[in-house]
């Protein structure tokens, strides 16, 4: 694009480009880039390497089960959807997982009948086809409560009542709305007796990306192969880059602000300052609901935070600051995704930190080739409350590990029922985790944790206001340092 812009300025003799004109423009661009790099190499690299993607600009894709391809949605997405949009939310979630499962060697139909015996084959049977079938069958569907106290498994063809009383389960939280793969048989009463069930198997990130070449699911733009290789080598050289993540930064708490000052002073004094600070809500110790009447005060507290950051000159000049709202922060509704903090609250802060970034919750960050998802929601407590079956303790008894297993296998940040956590129907795709990102930050008021699951780094930085905990992440090595201030 730059090349074409410069060529437009050139006094060309004809409509045909000659080699000399192109060389002249290319040499000018190379000289300009070298001059900028010589002036401020670190600042330039970080500015160009970091790309923040707001949830409301993430492209939406639909799956065509006939052609077996994804196609991008064109046109405007309404915030207030119609009844069909709610059905599309569930259908799209299901089809993303079904097309992934269809490629799994255990669940795909064998090319030759002799290759696998009937016991080894786990071919998925549609629920509509269960009628009249005897023996063990594998089905995949969404757990739904179509009648009070009676759960069903529902796919695109029909629904069947299920009995999970004696089911053997895998790791994760089995809540209403999750998609499961169940093995069992249809009883004469019409109830599907589940023997074993689990979530759809995960697909390797590289496999997903190779099948989706040219499609921008993440929202950071499609990168050509040559450019991806160049960015990957730059990413490996960025050994000094570090992200500092803090959740629950209560601006109305003197104690929290004092602790934040200690953290900023600590990073101000290090040899290379962090390239990014991520400050996540809640930004107030009280919920900003209809009973909240201190917005003017909160606006001034954001201004004080701006002054605090601006007084650390090295951080102001060399670090970026990213602000993500929490579940109880000011906003139009509690539905996900939540839009960025209101302009009224942040105007005072922007006077001191003009390059501060305010984005939605969740939000996505692309650092060179690395894809990172930030999500601030008290998810663990709500998932445990909504669980239909007590989680298994065979593989792990850690609730955070169960949570990570659930969201990665579901390829969705919040697979809770819409009655528990409302989601804007037309923007459900913003919460999808397909293809799987490199890192997921699940900021929660629960205990600080980190867990690497099938190559995906997941961590909870903890509550800074309550526990004085935060986290530092090094993108070069994908290492997480769980940190805390001494009390």
Coordinates of C-alpha atoms in Angstrom, one line a residue:
X1 CA 0.0 0.0 0.0
X2 CA 2.8 2.4 0.9
X3 CA 4.5 1.5 -2.4
X4 CA 1.4 2.4 -4.4
X5 CA 0.9 5.6 -2.5
X6 CA 4.4 6.7 -3.3
X7 CA 4.1 5.7 -6.9
X8 CA 1.1 7.9 -7.2
X9 CA 3.3 10.9 -6.3
X10 CA 5.9 10.0 -8.9
X11 CA 5.8 12.0 -12.2
X12 CA 5.3 9.0 -14.5
X13 CA 5.7 9.5 -18.3
X14 CA 3.1 6.8 -19.2
X15 CA 0.6 4.3 -17.6
X16 CA 3.2 1.6 -17.8
X17 CA 5.5 1.3 -14.8
X18 CA 9.2 1.0 -15.5
X19 CA 11.9 -0.5 -13.3
X20 CA 13.6 2.8 -12.5
X21 CA 10.4 4.4 -11.0
X22 CA 9.8 1.3 -8.8
X23 CA 13.4 1.2 -7.7
X24 CA 13.5 4.9 -6.8
X25 CA 10.3 4.6 -4.6
X26 CA 11.5 1.3 -2.9
X27 CA 14.9 2.9 -2.1
X28 CA 13.1 5.9 -0.6
X29 CA 10.9 3.6 1.6
X30 CA 13.9 1.6 2.8
X31 CA 15.8 4.7 3.7
X32 CA 12.8 6.1 5.6
X33 CA 12.4 2.8 7.5
X34 CA 16.1 2.6 8.4
X35 CA 16.0 6.2 9.7
X36 CA 13.0 5.5 11.9
X37 CA 14.6 2.2 13.2
X38 CA 17.9 4.1 14.0
X39 CA 16.0 6.8 15.9
X40 CA 13.9 4.6 18.2
X41 CA 14.3 0.8 17.6
X42 CA 12.5 -0.4 20.7
X43 CA 9.5 2.0 20.6
X44 CA 8.9 1.4 16.9
X45 CA 9.1 -2.4 17.2
X46 CA 6.7 -2.6 20.1
X47 CA 4.2 -0.1 18.5
X48 CA 4.1 -2.1 15.3
X49 CA 4.3 -5.6 17.0
X50 CA 1.2 -5.0 19.2
X51 CA -2.2 -5.0 17.7
X52 CA -5.3 -4.7 20.0
X53 CA -8.6 -6.1 18.6
X54 CA -11.9 -4.9 20.1
X55 CA -14.6 -7.7 20.3
X56 CA -17.1 -5.7 18.2
X57 CA -14.8 -5.7 15.2
X58 CA -14.0 -9.4 15.2
X59 CA -15.2 -11.0 11.9
X60 CA -18.1 -13.4 12.1
X61 CA -17.9 -16.7 10.1
X62 CA -20.6 -19.3 9.4
X63 CA -20.0 -22.9 8.5
X64 CA -21.6 -24.5 5.5
X65 CA -22.0 -28.2 6.3
X66 CA -22.8 -29.0 2.6
X67 CA -19.7 -27.5 1.0
X68 CA -17.7 -28.0 4.3
X69 CA -16.3 -24.5 4.3
X70 CA -16.5 -21.3 6.4
X71 CA -17.7 -18.1 4.8
X72 CA -17.6 -14.6 6.3
X73 CA -20.8 -12.8 7.3
X74 CA -21.3 -9.7 5.3
X75 CA -23.5 -6.8 6.4
X76 CA -24.2 -5.1 9.7
X77 CA -24.8 -7.1 12.9
X78 CA -27.7 -5.8 15.0
X79 CA -27.1 -5.4 18.8
X80 CA -30.8 -6.3 19.4
X81 CA -31.2 -9.5 17.5
X82 CA -34.4 -11.3 16.4
X83 CA -35.5 -14.8 17.5
X84 CA -33.6 -16.4 14.6
X85 CA -30.3 -14.9 15.8
X86 CA -30.7 -16.8 19.1
X87 CA -31.1 -20.1 17.3
X88 CA -28.1 -19.2 15.1
X89 CA -26.0 -18.7 18.2
X90 CA -26.5 -22.3 19.3
X91 CA -26.3 -23.7 15.7
X92 CA -23.0 -21.9 14.9
X93 CA -21.4 -23.1 18.2
X94 CA -22.5 -26.7 17.5
X95 CA -21.3 -26.7 13.9
X96 CA -17.9 -25.4 14.7
X97 CA -17.4 -28.3 17.1
X98 CA -19.0 -30.9 14.8
X99 CA -16.7 -30.0 11.9
X100 CA -13.7 -30.3 14.2
X101 CA -14.9 -33.6 15.5
X102 CA -15.5 -35.0 12.0
X103 CA -11.7 -34.7 11.4
X104 CA -10.8 -36.7 14.5
X105 CA -9.5 -40.1 13.6
X106 CA -11.6 -41.8 16.3
X107 CA -14.9 -40.2 15.3
X108 CA -14.6 -40.1 11.5
X109 CA -16.2 -42.9 9.4
X110 CA -13.5 -45.4 8.3
X111 CA -12.8 -45.4 4.6
X112 CA -12.8 -49.3 4.6
X113 CA -15.1 -51.3 6.8
X114 CA -12.4 -53.8 7.5
X115 CA -10.0 -51.2 9.0
X116 CA -11.9 -50.8 12.3
X117 CA -14.2 -53.2 14.1
X118 CA -17.6 -52.0 15.3
X119 CA -16.2 -51.7 18.9
X120 CA -13.3 -49.5 17.8
X121 CA -15.4 -47.2 15.6
X122 CA -16.9 -44.2 17.3
X123 CA -18.9 -42.8 14.4
X124 CA -21.5 -40.2 15.6
X125 CA -25.1 -41.1 15.1
X126 CA -27.6 -38.2 14.7
X127 CA -30.3 -38.1 17.4
X128 CA -33.0 -38.5 14.8
X129 CA -31.5 -41.8 13.7
X130 CA -31.5 -43.3 17.2
X131 CA -35.1 -44.4 16.9
X132 CA -35.1 -48.2 16.2
X133 CA -31.3 -48.5 16.9
X134 CA -30.1 -51.0 19.3
X135 CA -26.8 -51.4 21.1
X136 CA -24.1 -48.9 21.9
X137 CA -24.1 -45.6 20.1
X138 CA -22.2 -42.3 20.1
X139 CA -24.1 -39.1 19.9
X140 CA -23.1 -35.4 20.1
X141 CA -25.4 -32.6 21.3
X142 CA -26.0 -29.7 23.5
X143 CA -27.2 -30.3 27.1
X144 CA -30.7 -28.6 27.3
X145 CA -33.4 -28.5 29.9
X146 CA -36.5 -28.7 27.7
X147 CA -38.7 -29.8 30.6
X148 CA -38.2 -28.9 34.2
X149 CA -35.7 -31.3 35.9
X150 CA -35.3 -33.3 32.7
X151 CA -32.2 -32.8 30.7
X152 CA -32.0 -33.5 26.9
X153 CA -29.3 -33.9 24.4
X154 CA -30.1 -31.8 21.4
X155 CA -28.5 -31.7 17.9
X156 CA -29.6 -30.3 14.6
X157 CA -32.0 -33.2 13.9
X158 CA -33.8 -33.7 17.2
X159 CA -33.6 -34.1 21.0
X160 CA -33.5 -37.1 23.3
X161 CA -33.9 -37.2 27.1
X162 CA -30.7 -38.4 28.8
X163 CA -29.8 -40.1 32.1
X164 CA -26.4 -39.0 33.4
X165 CA -26.8 -40.7 36.9
X166 CA -24.2 -43.4 36.2
X167 CA -22.2 -41.7 33.5
X168 CA -18.4 -41.8 33.7
X169 CA -17.1 -38.3 32.8
X170 CA -13.9 -36.7 31.7
X171 CA -12.3 -33.5 33.2
X172 CA -14.4 -30.3 33.0
X173 CA -17.6 -28.7 34.2
X174 CA -20.7 -30.2 32.6
X175 CA -23.2 -27.4 32.6
X176 CA -26.3 -26.7 30.6
X177 CA -25.4 -25.3 27.2
X178 CA -22.2 -27.3 26.8
X179 CA -21.7 -29.6 23.8
X180 CA -20.8 -33.2 24.8
X181 CA -20.1 -36.4 23.1
X182 CA -21.9 -39.3 24.8
X183 CA -21.7 -43.0 24.5
X184 CA -24.6 -45.2 25.6
X185 CA -27.8 -46.8 24.4
X186 CA -31.5 -45.9 23.9
X187 CA -33.7 -47.6 26.4
X188 CA -37.2 -48.9 25.6
X189 CA -38.6 -45.9 27.7
X190 CA -37.1 -43.5 25.1
X191 CA -34.4 -42.3 27.5
X192 CA -30.7 -42.4 26.3
X193 CA -28.7 -44.1 29.1
X194 CA -25.2 -42.4 29.1
X195 CA -22.3 -44.7 30.0
X196 CA -19.4 -42.4 29.3
X197 CA -19.4 -38.8 28.1
X198 CA -16.8 -36.0 27.5
X199 CA -16.2 -32.9 25.6
X200 CA -15.4 -32.9 21.8
X201 CA -11.7 -33.6 21.4
X202 CA -9.4 -30.6 20.9
X203 CA -7.7 -29.9 17.6
X204 CA -4.1 -28.8 17.3
X205 CA -3.8 -25.0 16.6
X206 CA -1.6 -25.6 13.6
X207 CA -4.0 -28.1 12.1
X208 CA -6.9 -25.6 12.4
X209 CA -4.9 -22.8 10.9
X210 CA -3.8 -24.9 7.9
X211 CA -7.4 -25.7 7.1
X212 CA -8.5 -22.0 7.5
X213 CA -5.8 -20.4 5.4
X214 CA -6.8 -16.9 4.3
X215 CA -9.6 -16.6 6.9
X216 CA -9.1 -14.1 9.7
X217 CA -10.9 -15.7 12.7
X218 CA -8.9 -13.8 15.3
X219 CA -9.4 -10.3 13.9
X220 CA -5.8 -9.2 13.7
X221 CA -5.6 -9.4 9.9
X222 CA -4.5 -12.2 7.6
X223 CA -0.7 -12.5 7.5
X224 CA 1.0 -13.9 4.4
X225 CA 3.4 -16.9 5.0
X226 CA 6.6 -14.9 4.3
X227 CA 5.5 -12.1 6.7
X228 CA 4.5 -14.7 9.4
X229 CA 8.1 -16.1 9.2
X230 CA 9.6 -12.7 9.5
X231 CA 7.4 -11.7 12.5
X232 CA 8.1 -15.1 14.1
X233 CA 11.8 -14.4 14.0
X234 CA 11.3 -10.9 15.5
X235 CA 9.1 -12.4 18.2
X236 CA 11.9 -14.8 19.2
X237 CA 14.3 -11.9 19.4
X238 CA 12.0 -9.8 21.6
X239 CA 13.5 -11.2 24.8
X240 CA 13.0 -8.0 26.8
X241 CA 9.2 -7.6 26.1
X242 CA 7.0 -8.2 29.0
X243 CA 3.3 -7.8 29.8
X244 CA 2.1 -6.9 33.3
X245 CA -1.5 -7.9 34.1
X246 CA -3.5 -6.7 37.1
X247 CA -7.2 -7.4 37.8
X248 CA -9.5 -5.6 40.3
X249 CA -7.7 -2.2 40.3
X250 CA -10.1 -0.4 42.7
X251 CA -9.5 3.3 42.1
X252 CA -11.7 4.3 45.1
X253 CA -9.5 2.3 47.5
X254 CA -6.6 4.2 49.0
X255 CA -4.8 0.9 49.9
X256 CA -5.2 -0.5 46.4
X257 CA -3.8 2.7 44.8
X258 CA -0.9 2.7 47.2
X259 CA -0.1 -0.9 46.2
X260 CA -0.4 0.1 42.5
X261 CA 2.1 2.9 43.1
X262 CA 4.6 0.3 44.6
X263 CA 4.2 -1.9 41.5
X264 CA 4.7 1.0 39.1
X265 CA 7.7 2.2 41.0
X266 CA 9.2 -1.3 40.8
X267 CA 8.8 -1.5 37.1
X268 CA 10.0 2.1 36.6
X269 CA 13.3 1.2 38.1
X270 CA 14.1 -1.9 36.1
X271 CA 16.5 -1.8 33.2
X272 CA 13.9 -2.4 30.4
X273 CA 10.4 -1.3 31.3
X274 CA 7.4 -3.6 30.4
X275 CA 6.0 -3.0 26.9
X276 CA 2.4 -3.4 28.1
X277 CA 0.4 -2.9 31.3
X278 CA -3.1 -4.5 31.2
X279 CA -5.4 -3.0 33.9
X280 CA -8.6 -5.0 34.2
X281 CA -11.8 -4.1 36.2
X282 CA -13.6 -3.9 38.4
X283 CA -12.3 -0.3 38.8
X284 CA -14.5 0.4 41.7
X285 CA -15.1 -1.5 45.0
X286 CA -18.8 -1.1 44.6
X287 CA -20.9 -2.3 41.6
X288 CA -21.7 0.6 39.1
X289 CA -25.4 -0.3 39.0
X290 CA -28.5 1.9 39.2
X291 CA -27.9 2.6 42.9
X292 CA -24.4 3.9 42.1
X293 CA -24.3 7.7 42.2
X294 CA -20.5 8.5 42.4
X295 CA -19.7 8.7 38.7
X296 CA -18.2 12.2 39.0
X297 CA -15.9 10.9 41.8
X298 CA -14.9 7.8 39.7
X299 CA -14.1 10.1 36.8
X300 CA -11.7 12.1 39.0
X301 CA -10.1 8.9 40.4
X302 CA -9.3 7.8 36.7
X303 CA -7.7 11.3 36.4
X304 CA -5.6 10.6 39.5
X305 CA -4.5 7.2 38.0
X306 CA -3.4 9.1 34.9
X307 CA -1.4 11.5 37.1
X308 CA 0.2 8.5 38.9
X309 CA 1.3 6.9 35.6
X310 CA 2.4 10.2 34.0
X311 CA 4.7 10.9 37.0
X312 CA 6.7 7.7 36.1
X313 CA 8.3 9.2 32.9
X314 CA 9.9 6.0 31.7
X315 CA 6.6 4.1 31.9
X316 CA 4.7 6.9 30.2
X317 CA 7.2 7.1 27.3
X318 CA 8.0 3.4 26.7
X319 CA 5.0 1.4 28.0
X320 CA 1.5 1.0 26.6
X321 CA -1.6 0.9 29.0
X322 CA -4.6 -1.3 28.1
X323 CA -7.9 -0.9 30.1
X324 CA -10.5 -3.7 30.1
X325 CA -13.8 -3.3 32.0
X326 CA -14.9 -5.8 34.7
X327 CA -18.3 -7.4 35.3
X328 CA -19.5 -4.6 37.7
X329 CA -18.1 -1.6 35.9
X330 CA -20.1 1.1 34.2
X331 CA -21.7 0.1 30.9
X332 CA -25.0 -0.3 29.1
X333 CA -25.7 -3.8 30.3
X334 CA -24.2 -7.0 31.9
X335 CA -24.4 -8.9 28.6
X336 CA -21.2 -10.1 27.0
X337 CA -19.2 -8.9 25.2
X338 CA -19.1 -5.6 27.2
X339 CA -18.1 -2.5 25.4
X340 CA -15.2 -0.3 26.5
X341 CA -15.4 2.1 29.5
X342 CA -17.6 5.1 28.9
X343 CA -15.8 8.2 27.5
X344 CA -17.1 10.4 30.3
X345 CA -15.1 8.3 32.9
X346 CA -11.8 8.2 31.0
X347 CA -11.5 11.8 29.6
X348 CA -9.4 13.0 32.6
X349 CA -7.0 10.0 32.3
X350 CA -6.5 10.5 28.6
X351 CA -5.3 14.0 29.2
X352 CA -2.3 12.5 31.1
X353 CA -1.9 9.3 29.0
X354 CA -3.0 10.1 25.4
X355 CA -2.0 6.7 24.0
X356 CA -3.9 4.7 26.6
X357 CA -6.1 2.0 25.0
X358 CA -9.7 1.3 26.1
X359 CA -11.3 -1.9 24.8
X360 CA -14.1 -4.3 25.2
X361 CA -14.3 -7.3 27.5
X362 CA -13.2 -9.8 26.3
X363 CA -10.5 -8.4 24.0
X364 CA -7.8 -9.9 21.8
X365 CA -4.2 -8.9 21.4
X366 CA -1.8 -9.9 18.6
X367 CA 1.9 -9.7 19.5
X368 CA 3.8 -10.4 16.3
X369 CA 2.3 -13.8 15.5
X370 CA 1.1 -14.6 19.0
X371 CA -2.6 -14.5 19.7
X372 CA -3.7 -13.6 23.2
X373 CA -7.2 -13.4 24.7
X374 CA -8.0 -11.3 27.8
X375 CA -11.3 -12.0 29.7
X376 CA -12.4 -10.5 33.0
X377 CA -15.3 -12.4 34.5
X378 CA -15.9 -14.3 37.8
X379 CA -16.3 -17.4 35.8
X380 CA -15.1 -20.2 38.1
X381 CA -17.7 -19.6 40.8
X382 CA -20.5 -19.5 38.3
X383 CA -19.4 -22.6 36.5
X384 CA -19.2 -24.6 39.7
X385 CA -22.6 -23.4 40.8
X386 CA -24.1 -24.4 37.4
X387 CA -22.5 -27.9 37.3
X388 CA -24.9 -30.7 36.6
X389 CA -22.5 -33.5 37.7
X390 CA -19.7 -33.2 40.3
X391 CA -16.4 -32.9 38.4
X392 CA -14.2 -36.0 38.2
X393 CA -11.1 -36.1 40.4
X394 CA -9.4 -38.9 38.4
X395 CA -7.1 -36.5 36.3
X396 CA -7.2 -33.4 38.6
X397 CA -9.1 -32.0 41.5
X398 CA -8.1 -28.4 40.8
X399 CA -11.2 -26.3 39.8
X400 CA -9.1 -23.9 37.6
X401 CA -7.8 -26.9 35.5
X402 CA -11.4 -28.1 35.1
X403 CA -12.4 -24.6 33.9
X404 CA -9.5 -24.4 31.4
X405 CA -10.5 -27.9 30.0
X406 CA -14.1 -26.8 29.6
X407 CA -13.5 -23.5 27.7
X408 CA -10.8 -24.9 25.4
X409 CA -12.8 -28.1 24.5
X410 CA -16.0 -26.0 24.0
X411 CA -14.0 -23.4 22.0
X412 CA -15.9 -20.7 23.9
X413 CA -15.0 -18.4 26.8
X414 CA -18.4 -18.6 28.5
X415 CA -20.4 -21.8 27.8
X416 CA -22.9 -21.0 30.6
X417 CA -26.7 -20.9 30.1
X418 CA -27.9 -17.5 28.8
X419 CA -30.1 -17.2 31.9
X420 CA -26.9 -17.3 34.1
X421 CA -24.8 -15.1 31.8
X422 CA -26.5 -13.1 29.0
X423 CA -24.7 -12.9 25.7
X424 CA -25.5 -10.5 22.8
X425 CA -26.8 -13.1 20.3
X426 CA -25.2 -11.6 17.2
X427 CA -21.8 -11.2 18.9
X428 CA -21.4 -14.7 20.4
X429 CA -18.6 -15.3 17.9
X430 CA -16.4 -12.8 19.8
X431 CA -16.2 -15.3 22.7
X432 CA -15.1 -18.2 20.5
X433 CA -11.7 -19.8 20.9
X434 CA -11.3 -21.3 17.5
X435 CA -8.6 -21.8 16.4
X436 CA -7.2 -22.0 19.9
X437 CA -5.1 -18.9 20.8
X438 CA -1.6 -19.1 22.2
X439 CA -2.6 -17.7 25.6
X440 CA -5.8 -17.1 27.5
X441 CA -6.0 -14.7 30.5
X442 CA -9.0 -15.7 32.7
X443 CA -9.0 -12.8 35.2
X444 CA -11.2 -13.9 38.2
X445 CA -11.5 -12.8 41.8
X446 CA -10.6 -16.4 42.8
X447 CA -7.1 -17.7 43.7
X448 CA -4.2 -16.9 41.4
X449 CA -3.4 -19.8 39.1
X450 CA -1.5 -20.8 36.0
X451 CA -2.0 -23.9 33.9
X452 CA -0.6 -25.0 30.5
X453 CA -3.1 -27.2 28.7
X454 CA -2.3 -28.9 25.4
X455 CA 0.1 -26.1 24.5
X456 CA -2.2 -23.3 25.5
X457 CA -1.0 -21.0 28.4
X458 CA -3.9 -20.1 30.7
X459 CA -3.7 -18.1 33.9
X460 CA -5.6 -16.1 36.4
X461 CA -3.6 -13.1 37.7
X462 CA -5.8 -13.1 40.9
X463 CA -7.5 -10.1 42.5
X464 CA -5.0 -7.2 43.0
X465 CA -7.4 -5.3 45.4
X466 CA -8.1 -8.3 47.6
X467 CA -4.9 -10.4 47.5
X468 CA -2.2 -8.0 46.1
X469 CA -1.6 -10.5 43.3
X470 CA -0.8 -9.9 39.7
X471 CA 1.1 -11.6 36.8
X472 CA 3.9 -10.9 34.4
X473 CA 4.0 -12.6 31.0
X474 CA 7.0 -13.0 28.7
X475 CA 5.7 -13.5 25.1
X476 CA 9.1 -14.6 23.8
X477 CA 9.3 -17.7 26.1
X478 CA 5.5 -17.9 26.9
X479 CA 6.4 -18.0 30.6
X480 CA 4.1 -16.7 33.3
X481 CA 5.4 -15.2 36.5
X482 CA 2.7 -15.2 39.2
X483 CA 3.6 -12.3 41.5
X484 CA 2.4 -10.8 44.7
X485 CA 3.2 -7.8 47.0
X486 CA 4.3 -8.7 50.5
X487 CA 1.6 -7.7 53.0

